Coordinates of C-alpha atoms and ligand atoms in Angstrom, one line a residue:
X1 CA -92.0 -47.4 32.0
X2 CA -92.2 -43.7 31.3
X3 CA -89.8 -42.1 33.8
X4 CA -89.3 -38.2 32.6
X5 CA -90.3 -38.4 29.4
X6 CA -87.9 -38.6 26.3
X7 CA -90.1 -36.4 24.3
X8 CA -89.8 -33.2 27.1
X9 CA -85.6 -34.0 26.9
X10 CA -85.6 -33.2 23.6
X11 CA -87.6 -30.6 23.0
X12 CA -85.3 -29.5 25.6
X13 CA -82.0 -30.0 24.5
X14 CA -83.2 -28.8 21.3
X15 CA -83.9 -25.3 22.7
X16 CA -80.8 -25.2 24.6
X17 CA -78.9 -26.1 21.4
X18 CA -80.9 -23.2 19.2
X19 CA -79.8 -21.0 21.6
X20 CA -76.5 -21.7 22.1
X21 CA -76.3 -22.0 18.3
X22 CA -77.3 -18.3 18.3
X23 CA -74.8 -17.1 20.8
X24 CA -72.0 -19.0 19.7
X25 CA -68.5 -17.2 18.7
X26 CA -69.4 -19.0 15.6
X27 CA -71.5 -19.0 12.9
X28 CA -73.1 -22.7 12.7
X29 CA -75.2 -23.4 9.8
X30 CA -76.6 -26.3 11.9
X31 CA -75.8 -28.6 15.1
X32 CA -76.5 -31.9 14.6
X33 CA -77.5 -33.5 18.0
X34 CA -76.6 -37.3 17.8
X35 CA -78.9 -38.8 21.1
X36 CA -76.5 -41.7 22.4
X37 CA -78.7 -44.8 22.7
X38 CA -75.5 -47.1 23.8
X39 CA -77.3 -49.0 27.0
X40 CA -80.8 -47.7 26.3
X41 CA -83.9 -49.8 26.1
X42 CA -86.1 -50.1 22.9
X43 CA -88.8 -48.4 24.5
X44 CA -86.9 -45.4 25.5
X45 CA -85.1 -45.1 21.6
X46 CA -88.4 -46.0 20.4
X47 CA -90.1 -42.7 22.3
X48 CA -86.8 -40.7 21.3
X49 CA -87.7 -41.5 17.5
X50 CA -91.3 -40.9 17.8
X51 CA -90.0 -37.4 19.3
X52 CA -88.2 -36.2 16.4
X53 CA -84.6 -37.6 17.4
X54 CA -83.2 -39.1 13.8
X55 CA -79.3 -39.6 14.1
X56 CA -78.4 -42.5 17.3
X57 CA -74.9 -42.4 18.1
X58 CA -73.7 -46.5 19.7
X59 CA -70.6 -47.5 20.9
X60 CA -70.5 -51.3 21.0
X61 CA -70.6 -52.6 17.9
X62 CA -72.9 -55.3 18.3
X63 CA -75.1 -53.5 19.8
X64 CA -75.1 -51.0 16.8
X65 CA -75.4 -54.1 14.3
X66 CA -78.6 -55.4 16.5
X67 CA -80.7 -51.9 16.8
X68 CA -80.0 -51.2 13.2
X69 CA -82.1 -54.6 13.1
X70 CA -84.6 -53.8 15.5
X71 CA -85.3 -49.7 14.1
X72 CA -84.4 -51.4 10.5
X73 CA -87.9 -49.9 9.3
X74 CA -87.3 -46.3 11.1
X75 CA -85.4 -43.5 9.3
X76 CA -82.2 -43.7 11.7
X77 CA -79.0 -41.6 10.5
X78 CA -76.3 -44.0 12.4
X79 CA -73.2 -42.9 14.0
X80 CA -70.1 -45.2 15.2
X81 CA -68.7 -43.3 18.4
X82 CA -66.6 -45.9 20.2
X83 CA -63.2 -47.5 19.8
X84 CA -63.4 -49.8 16.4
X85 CA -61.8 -52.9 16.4
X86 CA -60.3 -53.6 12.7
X87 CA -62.2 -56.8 12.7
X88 CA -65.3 -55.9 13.2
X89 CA -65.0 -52.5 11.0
X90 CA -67.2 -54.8 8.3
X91 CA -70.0 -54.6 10.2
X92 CA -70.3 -50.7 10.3
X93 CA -68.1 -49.3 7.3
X94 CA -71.1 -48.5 4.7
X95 CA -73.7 -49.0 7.3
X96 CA -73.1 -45.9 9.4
X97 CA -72.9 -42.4 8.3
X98 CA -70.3 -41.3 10.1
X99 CA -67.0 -43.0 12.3
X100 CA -66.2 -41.1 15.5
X101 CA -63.3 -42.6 16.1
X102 CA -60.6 -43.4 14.1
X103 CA -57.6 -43.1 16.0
X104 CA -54.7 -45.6 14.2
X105 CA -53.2 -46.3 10.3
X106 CA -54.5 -49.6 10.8
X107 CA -58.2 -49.0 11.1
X108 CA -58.0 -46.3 8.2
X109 CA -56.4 -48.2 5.9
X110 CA -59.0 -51.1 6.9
X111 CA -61.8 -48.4 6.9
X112 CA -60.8 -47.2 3.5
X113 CA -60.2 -50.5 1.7
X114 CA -63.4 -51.7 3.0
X115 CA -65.7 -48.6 1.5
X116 CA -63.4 -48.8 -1.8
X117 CA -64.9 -52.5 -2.1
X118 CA -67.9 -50.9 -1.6
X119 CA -67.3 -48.3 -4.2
X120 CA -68.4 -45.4 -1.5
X121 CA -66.4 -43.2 0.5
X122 CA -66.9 -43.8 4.2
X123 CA -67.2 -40.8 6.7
X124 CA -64.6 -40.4 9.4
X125 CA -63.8 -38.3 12.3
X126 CA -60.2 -37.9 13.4
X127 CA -60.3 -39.2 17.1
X128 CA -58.1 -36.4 19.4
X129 CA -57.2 -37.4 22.8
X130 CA -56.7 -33.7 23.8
X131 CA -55.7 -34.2 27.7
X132 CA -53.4 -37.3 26.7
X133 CA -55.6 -39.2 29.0
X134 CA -54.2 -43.0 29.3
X135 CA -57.9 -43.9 29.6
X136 CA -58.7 -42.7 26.5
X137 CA -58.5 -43.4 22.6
X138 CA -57.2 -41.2 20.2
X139 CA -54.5 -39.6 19.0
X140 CA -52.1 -37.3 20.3
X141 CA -52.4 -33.5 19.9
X142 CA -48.7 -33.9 19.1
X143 CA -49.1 -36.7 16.7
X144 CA -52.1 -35.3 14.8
X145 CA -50.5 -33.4 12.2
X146 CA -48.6 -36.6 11.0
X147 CA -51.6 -38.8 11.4
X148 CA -53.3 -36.7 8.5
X149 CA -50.6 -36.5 6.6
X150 CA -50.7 -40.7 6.1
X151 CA -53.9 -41.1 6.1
X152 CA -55.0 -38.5 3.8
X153 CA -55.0 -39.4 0.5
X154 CA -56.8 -43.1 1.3
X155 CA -59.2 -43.2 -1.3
X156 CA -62.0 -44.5 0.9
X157 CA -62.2 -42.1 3.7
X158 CA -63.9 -38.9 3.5
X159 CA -62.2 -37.1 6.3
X160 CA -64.9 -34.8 7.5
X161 CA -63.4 -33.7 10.8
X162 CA -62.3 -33.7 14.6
X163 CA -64.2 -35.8 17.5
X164 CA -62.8 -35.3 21.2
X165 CA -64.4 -36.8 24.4
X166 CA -62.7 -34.6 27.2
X167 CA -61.8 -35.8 31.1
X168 CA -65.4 -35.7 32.6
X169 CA -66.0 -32.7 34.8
X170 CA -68.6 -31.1 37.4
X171 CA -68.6 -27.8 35.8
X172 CA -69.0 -27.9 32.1
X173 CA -66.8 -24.5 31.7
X174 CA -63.9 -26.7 32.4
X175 CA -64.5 -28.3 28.7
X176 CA -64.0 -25.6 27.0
X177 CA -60.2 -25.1 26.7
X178 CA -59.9 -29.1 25.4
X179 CA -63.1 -27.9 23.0
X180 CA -61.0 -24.6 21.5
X181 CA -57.7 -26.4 21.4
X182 CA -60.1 -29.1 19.2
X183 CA -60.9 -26.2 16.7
X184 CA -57.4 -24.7 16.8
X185 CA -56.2 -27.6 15.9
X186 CA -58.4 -28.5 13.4
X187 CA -57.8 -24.7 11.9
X188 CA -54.3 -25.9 12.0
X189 CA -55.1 -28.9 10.2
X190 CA -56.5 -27.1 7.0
X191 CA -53.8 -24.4 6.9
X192 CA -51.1 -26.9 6.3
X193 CA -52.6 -30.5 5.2
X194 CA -56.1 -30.3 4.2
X195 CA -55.9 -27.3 1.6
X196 CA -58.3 -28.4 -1.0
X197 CA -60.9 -30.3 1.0
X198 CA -61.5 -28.8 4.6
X199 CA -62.0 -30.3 7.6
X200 CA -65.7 -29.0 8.6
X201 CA -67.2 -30.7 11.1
X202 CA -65.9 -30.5 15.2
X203 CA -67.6 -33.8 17.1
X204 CA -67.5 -32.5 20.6
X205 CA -69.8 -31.8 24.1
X206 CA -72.1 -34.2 25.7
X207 CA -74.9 -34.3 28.0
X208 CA -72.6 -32.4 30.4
X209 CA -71.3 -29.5 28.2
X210 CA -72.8 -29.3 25.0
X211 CA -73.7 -26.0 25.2
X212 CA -70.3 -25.0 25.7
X213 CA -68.8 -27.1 23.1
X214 CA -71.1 -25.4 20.5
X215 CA -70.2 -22.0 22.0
X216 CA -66.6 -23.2 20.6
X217 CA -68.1 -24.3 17.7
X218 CA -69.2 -27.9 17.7
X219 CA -70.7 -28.9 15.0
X220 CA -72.2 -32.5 16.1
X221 CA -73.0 -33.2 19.6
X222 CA -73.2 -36.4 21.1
X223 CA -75.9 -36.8 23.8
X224 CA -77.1 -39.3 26.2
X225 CA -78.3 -39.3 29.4
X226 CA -79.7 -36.1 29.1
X227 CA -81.7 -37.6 26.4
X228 CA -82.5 -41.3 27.1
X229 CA -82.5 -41.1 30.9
X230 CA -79.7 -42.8 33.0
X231 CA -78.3 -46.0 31.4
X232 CA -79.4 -48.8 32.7
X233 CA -76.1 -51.6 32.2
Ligands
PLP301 C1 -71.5 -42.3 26.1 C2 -70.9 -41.3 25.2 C3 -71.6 -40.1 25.0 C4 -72.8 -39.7 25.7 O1 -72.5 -39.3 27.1 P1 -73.7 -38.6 28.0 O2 -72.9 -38.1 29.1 O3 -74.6 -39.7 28.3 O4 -74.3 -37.6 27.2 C5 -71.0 -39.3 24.1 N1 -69.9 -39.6 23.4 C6 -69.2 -40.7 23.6 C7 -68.0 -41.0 22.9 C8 -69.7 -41.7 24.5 O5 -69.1 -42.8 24.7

């Protein structure tokens, strides 16, 4: 069914981001735009790769494991961006690029154990639940600081940066203080913990504020609907 097509979306969103990129208060080498196929058809993904669109973002891990199978033959960059479970971090550590979400000691130390097994070093985002929403994972902006601390010498983990997921809003201007406090704190971060090997990468803005988040500096954005259409579960 081709509703608005997939392929207009993204050479849409791709504009929007170049420009943003251009204007933003920071210099971004380049904006990685993860298209969020959680609850998407085949067909839809399927148009989206055809398009140009190479990293998928999924949340559920079996779904993840099942479209890796499906697009197995399809040059897909894979990103884990919802709440892991420890036992099911087999299935993705070594398998997706990057991890969103790690928001506990448990998981990295899992996470970590699992690549070293592996002999790689798996790419993880620190989760930051910036508005302390109960709704949402993460960690606390109070707790971050000590979070790194623990987790950073696992020998596993490549700690590549922050990911947020902000309260959903109607005006995407109303992101942007949770998506500068993200880069504050993550130029917090690698004054005082991560002095040899900085944090880079901010994982913030979706279909409703990307822009914005890349004016802050987002480095990876993760979108949807914009992309794929409404979901349809
Ligand atoms: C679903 C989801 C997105 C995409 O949201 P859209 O509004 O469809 O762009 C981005 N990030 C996370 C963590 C998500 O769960």
């Amino acid at each position: 069914m081709a509703g608005p097509s997939v392929a207009k979306n993204w050479s849409k969103i791709k504009n929007q981001v170049l420009h943003a990129q251009k204007n933003s208060k920071f210099t971004l080498k380049e904006v990685c735009i993860i298209g969020v196929s959680k609850l998407q058809n085949e067909d839809v993904i399927e148009e989206g790769l055809r398009s140009g669109v190479c990293h998928l973002g999924e949340n559920y891990v079996q779904e993840l494991v099942k479209k890796m199978d499906t697009f197995a033959n399809q040059k897909v960059v894979w990103h884990m961006i919802g709440p892991l479970q420890s036992n099911k971090a087999k299935l993705v550590v070594g398998r997706v690029e990057m991890i969103h979400t790690l928001d506990r000691e448990s998981l990295a130390q899992t996470i970590s154990n699992l690549a070293l097994q592996k002999n790689i070093k798996q790419e993880v985002f620190i989760q930051v639940n910036i508005a302390n929403e109960d709704s949402k994972s993460g960690i606390s902006v109070k707790e971050v600081a000590g979070f790194a601390k623990k987790i950073k010498g696992l020998e596993g983990l490549d700690i590549v940066g922050l990911m947020t997921m902000p309260p959903f809003v109607s005006n995407a201007e109303n992101s942007r203080p949770y998506f500068s406090k993200l880069r504050e704190i993550r130029d917090e971060l690698n004054a005082n913990i991560f002095l040899d090997k900085k944090l880079e990468y901010l994982s913030m803005g979706t279909s409703q504020d990307f822009e914005v988040a890349i004016d802050e500096g987002a480095t990876h954005i993760r979108v949807g609907s914009t992309l794929f259409g409404e979901r349809t579960k």
